[in-house]
Coordinates of C-alpha atoms in Angstrom, one line a residue:
M1 CA 83.6 108.2 79.7
I2 CA 83.4 104.7 78.2
S3 CA 82.5 103.2 81.3
K4 CA 79.5 105.2 81.8
L5 CA 77.9 103.3 78.6
F6 CA 77.9 99.8 80.4
K7 CA 75.6 98.5 83.1
S8 CA 77.1 96.7 85.8
R9 CA 75.2 93.5 86.4
T10 CA 77.1 90.8 87.7
A11 CA 76.4 87.4 89.3
A12 CA 78.0 83.8 89.7
R13 CA 77.2 81.8 86.7
T14 CA 75.6 78.3 86.9
A15 CA 75.7 75.4 84.4
T16 CA 72.4 73.6 84.8
S17 CA 71.3 74.1 81.2
V18 CA 72.6 71.7 78.5
V19 CA 73.3 71.5 74.7
P20 CA 72.2 68.3 73.1
E21 CA 75.0 65.7 72.9
G22 CA 77.5 66.1 69.9
Q23 CA 76.6 69.8 69.5
R24 CA 78.6 72.9 70.2
V25 CA 77.3 76.5 70.1
Y26 CA 79.1 79.9 69.6
A27 CA 76.8 82.9 70.3
V28 CA 78.2 86.2 69.2
G29 CA 77.4 89.3 70.8
D30 CA 76.5 92.6 69.1
I31 CA 79.1 93.5 66.4
H32 CA 77.8 97.0 65.5
G33 CA 80.1 97.5 62.6
C34 CA 83.1 96.4 63.8
V35 CA 84.6 94.2 61.0
A36 CA 88.3 93.9 62.3
L37 CA 87.0 92.5 65.7
L38 CA 84.7 90.3 63.8
D39 CA 87.7 89.0 61.7
E40 CA 89.8 88.5 64.9
L41 CA 86.8 86.7 66.7
I42 CA 86.0 84.3 64.1
A43 CA 89.7 83.2 64.0
L44 CA 89.6 82.7 67.8
I45 CA 86.4 80.7 67.4
D46 CA 87.8 78.6 64.7
A47 CA 91.0 77.8 66.8
D48 CA 89.0 77.1 70.0
D49 CA 86.6 74.9 68.1
A50 CA 89.4 72.8 66.6
Q51 CA 91.2 72.2 69.7
R52 CA 87.9 70.8 71.5
G53 CA 87.5 68.1 69.0
P54 CA 84.7 66.9 66.6
A55 CA 81.0 68.3 67.0
E56 CA 78.3 69.8 65.1
T57 CA 79.1 73.3 65.5
T58 CA 76.6 76.2 65.2
L59 CA 77.5 79.8 65.2
I60 CA 74.8 82.4 66.3
F61 CA 74.8 86.0 65.9
L62 CA 72.8 87.7 68.4
G63 CA 71.9 90.7 66.3
D64 CA 73.0 94.3 66.1
I65 CA 75.5 93.7 63.4
V66 CA 75.1 97.4 61.9
D67 CA 75.2 100.8 63.3
R68 CA 77.8 102.8 65.6
G69 CA 81.0 101.1 64.5
P70 CA 82.7 102.3 61.1
A71 CA 82.1 99.2 58.8
S72 CA 78.7 97.9 58.7
A73 CA 78.8 97.3 55.0
A74 CA 81.8 95.3 55.3
V75 CA 80.4 93.3 58.4
I76 CA 77.4 92.5 56.4
E77 CA 79.5 91.3 53.6
R78 CA 81.9 89.1 55.9
L79 CA 78.6 87.5 57.3
R80 CA 77.2 86.7 54.0
D81 CA 80.5 85.0 53.0
L82 CA 80.6 83.2 56.2
A83 CA 77.0 81.9 55.9
A84 CA 77.9 80.6 52.2
T85 CA 81.3 78.9 53.2
R86 CA 80.8 77.3 56.4
G87 CA 78.1 74.7 58.0
S88 CA 75.5 76.1 60.4
V89 CA 75.6 79.9 60.8
R90 CA 72.3 81.4 62.1
F91 CA 71.3 85.1 62.6
L92 CA 68.8 86.8 64.7
L93 CA 67.3 90.3 63.7
G94 CA 68.3 92.9 66.5
N95 CA 66.5 96.4 66.9
H96 CA 69.2 98.1 64.9
E97 CA 68.5 95.9 61.9
E98 CA 64.8 96.5 62.2
I99 CA 65.5 100.3 62.0
F100 CA 68.0 99.7 59.1
L101 CA 65.3 97.9 57.2
G102 CA 62.6 100.3 58.0
A103 CA 64.9 103.1 57.0
L104 CA 65.5 101.2 53.5
D105 CA 61.9 101.1 53.1
G106 CA 61.5 104.9 53.7
E107 CA 59.5 104.6 56.9
P108 CA 59.6 108.2 58.5
K109 CA 60.0 107.1 62.1
A110 CA 62.5 104.4 61.3
L111 CA 64.5 106.8 59.2
R112 CA 64.8 109.5 62.2
L113 CA 65.7 107.0 64.7
F114 CA 68.2 105.4 62.3
C115 CA 69.9 108.7 62.1
R116 CA 69.9 109.1 65.7
I117 CA 71.3 105.6 66.8
G118 CA 74.5 105.1 64.8
G119 CA 72.9 104.9 61.3
R120 CA 75.1 107.8 60.0
E121 CA 78.1 105.5 60.3
T122 CA 76.1 102.7 58.5
V123 CA 75.4 105.0 55.7
L124 CA 79.1 106.1 55.4
S125 CA 80.2 102.8 55.4
Y126 CA 78.5 102.1 51.9
G127 CA 80.6 105.0 50.3
M128 CA 78.6 108.2 51.2
E129 CA 81.0 111.0 52.1
A130 CA 80.1 112.9 55.2
A131 CA 79.5 116.1 53.8
E132 CA 76.9 114.7 51.4
Y133 CA 75.3 113.0 54.3
E134 CA 75.2 116.2 56.4
R135 CA 73.3 118.1 53.6
L136 CA 70.6 115.5 52.7
D137 CA 67.2 115.8 53.9
Y138 CA 65.3 112.5 54.8
E139 CA 63.8 112.1 51.6
E140 CA 67.0 112.5 49.8
L141 CA 68.7 110.0 52.1
V142 CA 66.1 107.5 51.4
H143 CA 66.8 107.6 47.6
R144 CA 70.5 107.5 48.3
L145 CA 70.3 104.4 50.4
A146 CA 68.3 102.6 47.8
E147 CA 71.2 103.3 45.3
L148 CA 74.2 102.7 48.0
V149 CA 72.7 99.4 49.8
P150 CA 72.9 96.2 47.5
D151 CA 69.7 94.3 47.3
E152 CA 71.8 91.1 48.4
H153 CA 72.6 93.2 51.8
R154 CA 68.8 93.8 52.3
A155 CA 67.6 90.4 51.5
F156 CA 70.3 88.7 53.7
V157 CA 69.4 91.0 56.8
S158 CA 65.6 90.5 55.8
A159 CA 66.0 86.7 56.5
F160 CA 67.3 87.0 60.1
E161 CA 65.3 85.1 62.7
D162 CA 63.5 86.2 65.9
M163 CA 64.5 83.2 68.2
I164 CA 66.7 80.1 68.0
I165 CA 66.0 77.2 70.6
I166 CA 68.7 74.5 71.0
G167 CA 68.5 72.1 74.1
D168 CA 67.7 74.0 77.1
Y169 CA 68.9 77.6 75.6
A170 CA 66.9 80.2 74.0
F171 CA 68.7 82.8 71.9
V172 CA 67.2 86.1 71.3
H173 CA 68.4 89.8 70.6
A174 CA 67.3 91.8 73.7
G175 CA 65.5 89.3 75.9
V176 CA 62.0 87.9 76.7
R177 CA 58.8 89.0 78.5
P178 CA 59.1 86.8 81.6
D179 CA 55.2 86.1 81.9
V180 CA 54.9 85.0 78.4
P181 CA 55.6 81.5 77.1
L182 CA 58.4 81.4 74.4
D183 CA 56.0 80.4 71.8
R184 CA 53.9 83.6 72.4
Q185 CA 56.7 86.2 72.4
R186 CA 56.2 89.2 70.5
S187 CA 59.0 90.2 68.1
S188 CA 59.2 93.8 69.4
D189 CA 60.1 92.2 73.1
L190 CA 62.5 90.1 71.5
R191 CA 64.3 92.9 69.8
W192 CA 63.9 95.7 72.2
I193 CA 63.0 94.6 75.9
R194 CA 65.2 95.8 78.9
D195 CA 64.1 96.2 82.5
P196 CA 61.1 93.7 82.5
F197 CA 63.5 90.9 81.5
L198 CA 66.8 92.3 82.9
D199 CA 65.3 92.6 86.3
H200 CA 63.5 89.4 86.3
R201 CA 65.1 87.0 88.8
A202 CA 63.2 83.8 88.9
K203 CA 63.6 80.8 86.5
L204 CA 62.6 80.8 82.8
D205 CA 61.3 78.1 80.4
K206 CA 65.0 78.2 79.0
T207 CA 68.0 79.8 79.6
I208 CA 68.1 83.1 77.6
V209 CA 71.4 84.1 75.8
H210 CA 71.1 87.6 74.7
G211 CA 73.0 90.9 73.5
H212 CA 71.3 94.5 73.2
T213 CA 72.3 95.7 76.7
M214 CA 75.9 96.3 77.2
T215 CA 77.9 95.0 80.3
D216 CA 81.6 95.2 81.0
E217 CA 81.8 91.2 80.8
V218 CA 79.7 88.4 80.0
E219 CA 76.8 88.6 82.6
H220 CA 75.8 85.2 84.0
R221 CA 72.4 85.3 85.7
G222 CA 71.7 81.8 85.8
H223 CA 68.3 82.1 84.1
R224 CA 69.9 84.4 81.3
I225 CA 73.4 85.1 79.9
G226 CA 74.1 88.6 78.4
V227 CA 76.9 88.5 75.7
D228 CA 77.1 92.2 74.6
T229 CA 80.4 93.5 75.7
G230 CA 79.9 96.8 73.9
A231 CA 82.5 96.0 70.9
Y232 CA 82.5 99.4 69.2
A233 CA 83.2 101.2 72.6
S234 CA 85.5 98.5 74.2
G235 CA 87.2 96.7 71.9
K236 CA 85.9 93.6 73.2
L237 CA 83.5 91.3 70.9
T238 CA 82.6 88.0 72.6
A239 CA 81.3 84.6 71.8
L240 CA 79.7 82.4 74.2
G241 CA 80.5 78.9 74.0
L242 CA 78.2 76.1 74.9
E243 CA 78.8 72.3 74.8
G244 CA 77.1 70.0 77.0
S245 CA 76.8 71.6 80.4
D246 CA 80.0 73.5 79.7
V247 CA 80.0 77.4 79.3
W248 CA 82.9 79.5 78.2
Q249 CA 83.8 82.5 76.3
V250 CA 86.0 83.6 73.5
Q251 CA 86.8 87.3 73.4
T252 CA 88.9 89.8 71.5
T253 CA 91.3 92.0 73.3
G254 CA 91.9 94.6 70.9
S255 CA 91.2 98.3 70.5
P256 CA 87.7 99.9 69.1
D257 CA 87.5 98.9 65.6
P258 CA 89.1 101.6 63.1
G259 CA 87.3 100.2 60.1
P260 CA 88.1 97.8 57.4
A261 CA 91.5 97.2 56.3
A262 CA 90.5 96.9 52.7

């Protein structure tokens, strides 16, 4: 059943794009509320980073840190701590964060979509009992979200970026509209686009590193690299490593996340 959740899009990878000298980048795919996998991956990244020697290392989280998995609140808190305690850590706003923020603001369309695409798990991760969630109507849910979600979490997620460019790479959540220059992309496309981008075959202004569309393994297409390996379903949370023209990956090998240990 799980295999049906993934699109199979495979191709030989290339290494024609370059990160500026002295820099190293780890781009982390969609976490979706899997805090144990996040903790495991950060430890793997730290070990990988240390054995590669000195560099200016940047961690980029490609969005969709919430929903579906069991521990979105814990993921946000871990990432807040990470950003406060180490050098360069940057975050992209995914479509799930967009909907989460809309739900917190009481937007009716966002709230309904939030509840359909894994928001229930996010709400429960903030301490609500399942029985209470089931009996609330949308208006009541908005009031309870305001009580349960700390202002610090809302402010943290609200500050996420739309696009990050480093060297020959552009990092976005979902993709780009291929016929539009990078500096004129719409945020809705950066967070939601699929086939107009995924089916594109020609070279783009930058090599696009993205999440959003699940694949069994990291998907190398030359002009784009997909890093969403479906952590909440597969137990594989992946970081793409980039330095100079080198490209590699760091990946967990565990089971789907059972939730926070504490």
